[in-house]
XYZ file of C-alpha atoms in Angstrom:
308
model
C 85.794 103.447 96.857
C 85.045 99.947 96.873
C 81.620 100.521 98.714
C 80.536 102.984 96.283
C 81.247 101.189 93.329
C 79.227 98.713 94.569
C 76.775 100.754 95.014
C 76.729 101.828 91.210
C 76.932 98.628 90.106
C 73.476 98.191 91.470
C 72.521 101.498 90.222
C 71.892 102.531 93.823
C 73.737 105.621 94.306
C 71.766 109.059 94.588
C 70.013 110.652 91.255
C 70.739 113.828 90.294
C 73.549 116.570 89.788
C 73.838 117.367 93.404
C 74.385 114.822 95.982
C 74.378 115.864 99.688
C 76.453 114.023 101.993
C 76.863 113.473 105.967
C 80.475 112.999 106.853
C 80.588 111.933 110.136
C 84.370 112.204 111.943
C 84.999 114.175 108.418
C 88.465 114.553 109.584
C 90.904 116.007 106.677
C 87.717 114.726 104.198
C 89.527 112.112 102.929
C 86.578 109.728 103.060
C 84.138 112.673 101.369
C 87.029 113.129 98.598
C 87.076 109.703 97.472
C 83.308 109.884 96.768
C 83.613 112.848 95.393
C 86.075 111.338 92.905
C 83.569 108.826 91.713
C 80.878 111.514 91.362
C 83.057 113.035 89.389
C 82.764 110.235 86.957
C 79.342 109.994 87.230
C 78.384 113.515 86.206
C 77.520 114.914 89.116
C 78.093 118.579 89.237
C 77.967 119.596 93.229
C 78.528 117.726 96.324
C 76.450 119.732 99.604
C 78.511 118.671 102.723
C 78.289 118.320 106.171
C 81.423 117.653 107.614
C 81.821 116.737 111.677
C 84.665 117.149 113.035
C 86.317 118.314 116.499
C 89.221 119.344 115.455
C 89.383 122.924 113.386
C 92.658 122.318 111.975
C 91.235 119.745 110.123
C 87.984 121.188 108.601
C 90.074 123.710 107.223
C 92.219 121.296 105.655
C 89.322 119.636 104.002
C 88.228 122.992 102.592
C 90.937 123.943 101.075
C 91.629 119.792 99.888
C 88.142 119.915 98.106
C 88.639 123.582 96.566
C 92.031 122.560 95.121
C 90.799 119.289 93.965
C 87.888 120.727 92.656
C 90.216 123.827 90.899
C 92.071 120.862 88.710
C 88.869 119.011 87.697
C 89.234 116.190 90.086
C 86.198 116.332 91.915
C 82.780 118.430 91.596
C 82.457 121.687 92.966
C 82.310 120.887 97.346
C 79.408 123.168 98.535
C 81.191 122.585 102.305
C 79.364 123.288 106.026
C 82.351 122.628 108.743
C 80.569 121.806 112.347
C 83.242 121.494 115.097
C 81.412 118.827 117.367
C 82.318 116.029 119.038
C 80.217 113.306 117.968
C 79.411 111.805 121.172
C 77.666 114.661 122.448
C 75.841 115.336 119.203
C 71.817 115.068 118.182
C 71.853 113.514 115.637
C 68.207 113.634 115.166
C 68.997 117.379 114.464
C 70.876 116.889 110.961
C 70.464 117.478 107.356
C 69.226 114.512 105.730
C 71.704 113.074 103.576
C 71.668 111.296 100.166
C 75.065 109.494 101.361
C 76.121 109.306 105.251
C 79.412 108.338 105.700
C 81.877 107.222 109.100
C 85.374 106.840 107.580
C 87.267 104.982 110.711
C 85.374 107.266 113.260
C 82.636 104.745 114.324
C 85.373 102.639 116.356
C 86.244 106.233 118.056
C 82.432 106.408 119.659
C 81.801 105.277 123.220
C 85.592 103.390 124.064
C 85.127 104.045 127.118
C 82.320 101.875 127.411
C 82.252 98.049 128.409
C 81.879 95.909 125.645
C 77.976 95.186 125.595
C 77.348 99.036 126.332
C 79.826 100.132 123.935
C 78.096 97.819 121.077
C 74.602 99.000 122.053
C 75.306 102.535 121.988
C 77.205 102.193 118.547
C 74.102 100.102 117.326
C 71.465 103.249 118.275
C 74.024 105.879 116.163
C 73.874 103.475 113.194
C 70.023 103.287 113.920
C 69.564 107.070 114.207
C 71.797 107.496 111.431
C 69.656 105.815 109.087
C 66.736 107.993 110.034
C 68.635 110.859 108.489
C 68.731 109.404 104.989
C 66.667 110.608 102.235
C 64.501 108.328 99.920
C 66.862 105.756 98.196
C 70.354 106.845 100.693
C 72.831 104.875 101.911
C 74.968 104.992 105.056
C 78.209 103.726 104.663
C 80.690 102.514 107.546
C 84.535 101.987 106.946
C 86.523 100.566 109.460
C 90.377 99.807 109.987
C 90.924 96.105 109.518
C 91.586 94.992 112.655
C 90.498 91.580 114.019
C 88.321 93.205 117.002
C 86.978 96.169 115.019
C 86.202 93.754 111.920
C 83.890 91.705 114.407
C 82.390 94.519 116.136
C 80.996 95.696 113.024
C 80.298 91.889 111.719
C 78.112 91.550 115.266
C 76.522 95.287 114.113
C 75.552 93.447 110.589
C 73.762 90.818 112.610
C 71.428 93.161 115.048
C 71.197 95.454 111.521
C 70.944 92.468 109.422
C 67.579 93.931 107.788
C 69.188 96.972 106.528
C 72.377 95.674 105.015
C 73.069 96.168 101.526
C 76.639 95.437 101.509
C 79.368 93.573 101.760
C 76.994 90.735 102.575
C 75.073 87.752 99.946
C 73.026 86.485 102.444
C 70.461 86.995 105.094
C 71.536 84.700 107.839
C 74.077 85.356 110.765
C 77.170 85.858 109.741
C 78.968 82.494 110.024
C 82.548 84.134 110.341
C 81.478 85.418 113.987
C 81.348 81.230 115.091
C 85.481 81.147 115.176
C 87.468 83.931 117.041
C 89.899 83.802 114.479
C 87.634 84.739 111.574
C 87.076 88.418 110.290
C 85.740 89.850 107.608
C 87.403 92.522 105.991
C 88.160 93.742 101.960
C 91.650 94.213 100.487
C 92.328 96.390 97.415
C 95.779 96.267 95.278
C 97.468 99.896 96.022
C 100.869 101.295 95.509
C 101.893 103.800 97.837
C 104.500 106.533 96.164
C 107.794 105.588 96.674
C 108.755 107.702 99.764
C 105.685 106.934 101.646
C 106.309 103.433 100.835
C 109.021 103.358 102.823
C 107.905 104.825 105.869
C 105.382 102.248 105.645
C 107.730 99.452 105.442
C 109.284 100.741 108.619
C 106.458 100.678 110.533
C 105.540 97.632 109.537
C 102.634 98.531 106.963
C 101.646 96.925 103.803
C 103.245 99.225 100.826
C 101.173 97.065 98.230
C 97.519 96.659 99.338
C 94.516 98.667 100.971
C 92.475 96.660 103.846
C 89.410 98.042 105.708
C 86.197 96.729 107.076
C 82.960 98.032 106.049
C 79.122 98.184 105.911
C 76.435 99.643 103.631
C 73.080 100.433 104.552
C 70.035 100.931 103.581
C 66.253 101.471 104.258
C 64.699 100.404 101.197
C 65.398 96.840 101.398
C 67.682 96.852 98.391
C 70.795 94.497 98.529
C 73.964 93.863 96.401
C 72.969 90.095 96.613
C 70.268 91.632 94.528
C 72.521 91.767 91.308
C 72.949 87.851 91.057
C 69.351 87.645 91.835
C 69.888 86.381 95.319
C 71.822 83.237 94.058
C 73.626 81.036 96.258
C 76.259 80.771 93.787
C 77.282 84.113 94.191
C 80.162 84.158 96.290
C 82.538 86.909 98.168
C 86.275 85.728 99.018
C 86.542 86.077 102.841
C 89.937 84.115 103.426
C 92.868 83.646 100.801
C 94.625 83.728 98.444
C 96.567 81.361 100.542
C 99.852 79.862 97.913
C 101.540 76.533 98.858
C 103.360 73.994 97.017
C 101.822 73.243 94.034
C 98.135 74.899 94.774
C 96.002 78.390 96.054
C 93.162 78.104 98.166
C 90.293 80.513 98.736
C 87.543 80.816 101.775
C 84.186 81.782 100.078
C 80.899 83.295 101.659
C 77.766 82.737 100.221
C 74.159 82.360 101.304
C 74.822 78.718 101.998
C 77.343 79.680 104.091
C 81.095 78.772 104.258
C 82.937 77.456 101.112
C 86.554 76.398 100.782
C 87.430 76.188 97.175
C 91.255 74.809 95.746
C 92.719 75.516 92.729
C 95.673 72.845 91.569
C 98.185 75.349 89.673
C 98.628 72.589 87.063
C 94.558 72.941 86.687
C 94.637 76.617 86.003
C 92.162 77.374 83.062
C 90.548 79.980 81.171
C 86.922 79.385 82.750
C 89.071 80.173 86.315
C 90.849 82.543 85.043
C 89.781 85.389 87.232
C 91.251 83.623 90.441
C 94.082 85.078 89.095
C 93.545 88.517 90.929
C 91.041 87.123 93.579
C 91.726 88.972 96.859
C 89.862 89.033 100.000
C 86.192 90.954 99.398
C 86.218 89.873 95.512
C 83.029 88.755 94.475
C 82.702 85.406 91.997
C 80.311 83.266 90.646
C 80.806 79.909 90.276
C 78.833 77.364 87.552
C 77.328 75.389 90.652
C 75.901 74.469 93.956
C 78.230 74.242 96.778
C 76.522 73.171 100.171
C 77.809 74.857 103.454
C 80.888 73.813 105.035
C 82.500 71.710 101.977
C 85.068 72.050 99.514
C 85.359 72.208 96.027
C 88.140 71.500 93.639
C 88.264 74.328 90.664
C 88.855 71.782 87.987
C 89.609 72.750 84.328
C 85.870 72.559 83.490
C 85.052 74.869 86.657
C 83.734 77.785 85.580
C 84.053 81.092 87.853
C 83.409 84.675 87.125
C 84.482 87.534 88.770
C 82.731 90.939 89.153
């Protein structure tokens, strides 16, 4: 849900009791669940779906996820229409508009068979059409695994889109984590699997402990989460880190300057820096002052940083 909360933090998401929603690759509804779990909490009464999926076995698990979650007061009631299309061969032009459109992992499923510059034109003109089917004040939201390669696909799709962004971006420029290969951008969130599925994690080699995904938020109205801090270049999102070594914990910041490396001495840990503490990649801080592109900055006692 990390999207969407930003999203109400800017007081951006859709008005009203009923939202409608465009899940694209709905699969099992997953991604239209966890909206539907913050809607919850902010009142809304019915969510009017249209879910996308090729696979029937699937819609009908959605259905009967939503009516079950919806029975036990989890979610609003899920007003649900199930089209079994493949998304490739759809027209897109020819759908509902949407208050929320929403690709949970299913964008990096269109066009693989594609060479690279075809594939990444083609994926461009859905996100494009896409945004035509919003209504006034919508947003189209793209989650992605957290891959290095998928990561930058959808970092070069910020850059042609760069207009429309809203999220996870505070700045207008090109993104500067696209200049070294080994640079992505992606957001982690702390999450404890239940105990059995933690262990089938393990064994495959997952993370038991943590959520990580890729994403993009857009919009047509020009609105922008950098918008909240007023389009300072102090505001900052964590992009690298927390990396832990002897005797210190380092953090890569981005920023409308650009690329900040800030290091925080553990014998230096203060109140006003507190919130390092818990500051995982896509965190967003604020620090007290200017930091130029490309430099680093030692989080001194009399640093002060806020979180979000």
């Amino acid at each position: 849900q990390g999207p969407l909360e930003e999203l109400a933090r800017a007081g951006a998401l859709p008005a009203g009791e009923t939202w409608r929603v465009l899940d694209l690759g709905a699969g099992l509804g997953t991604t239209t669940l966890g909206l539907a779990e913050l809607a919850q909490r902010a009142g809304v009464k019915k969510l009017e779906v249209t879910a996308v999926e090729q696979d029937a076995a699937s819609l009908d698990v959605f259905a009967t996820l939503a009516r079950e979650a919806h029975a036990v007061g989890l979610v609003p009631e899920v007003k649900l229409e199930a089209r079994r299309e493949d998304l490739e061969d759809l027209d897109l032009a020819r759908l509902p508009k949407a208050d929320l459109v929403v690709l949970g992992l299913a964008l990096n499923e269109l066009y693989r068979d594609r060479e690279d510059a075809d594939r990444l034109d083609a994926r461009e003109a859905t996100l494009r059409a896409l945004l035509g089917r919003l209504r006034p004040g919508g947003s189209l939201v793209v989650v992605e695994p957290a891959t290095r390669e998928l990561s930058r696909e959808l970092q070069t799709l910020r850059d042609r889109l760069v207009e429309r962004v809203f999220a996870p971006c505070l700045r207008d420029g090109p993104c500067p984590l696209l200049t070294r290969e080994r640079d992505w951008c992606h957001a982690q969130l702390p999450f404890d699997l239940p105990e059995g599925l933690a262990e089938r994690a393990e064994s495959a080699g997952l993370r038991r402990q943590r959520l990580t995904y890729a994403y993009l938020t857009l919009r047509t109205d020009g609105r922008r989460l950098w918008d909240v801090f007023d389009g300072s270049p102090r505001a900052h999102r964590v992009v690298g880190g927390p990396v832990r070594s002897k005797g210190k914990t380092e953090w890569d910041l981005c920023s409308a300057e650009g690329l900040v490396r800030i290091r925080r001495l553990d014998r230096e840990r203060s109140d006003a820096s507190a919130v390092l503490d818990t500051a995982e990649r896509g965190t967003l801080l604020t620090l007290d002052r200017d930091v130029e592109d490309g430099r680093d900055l030692r989080i001194r006692p009399d640093v002060g940083v806020d979180g979000s």
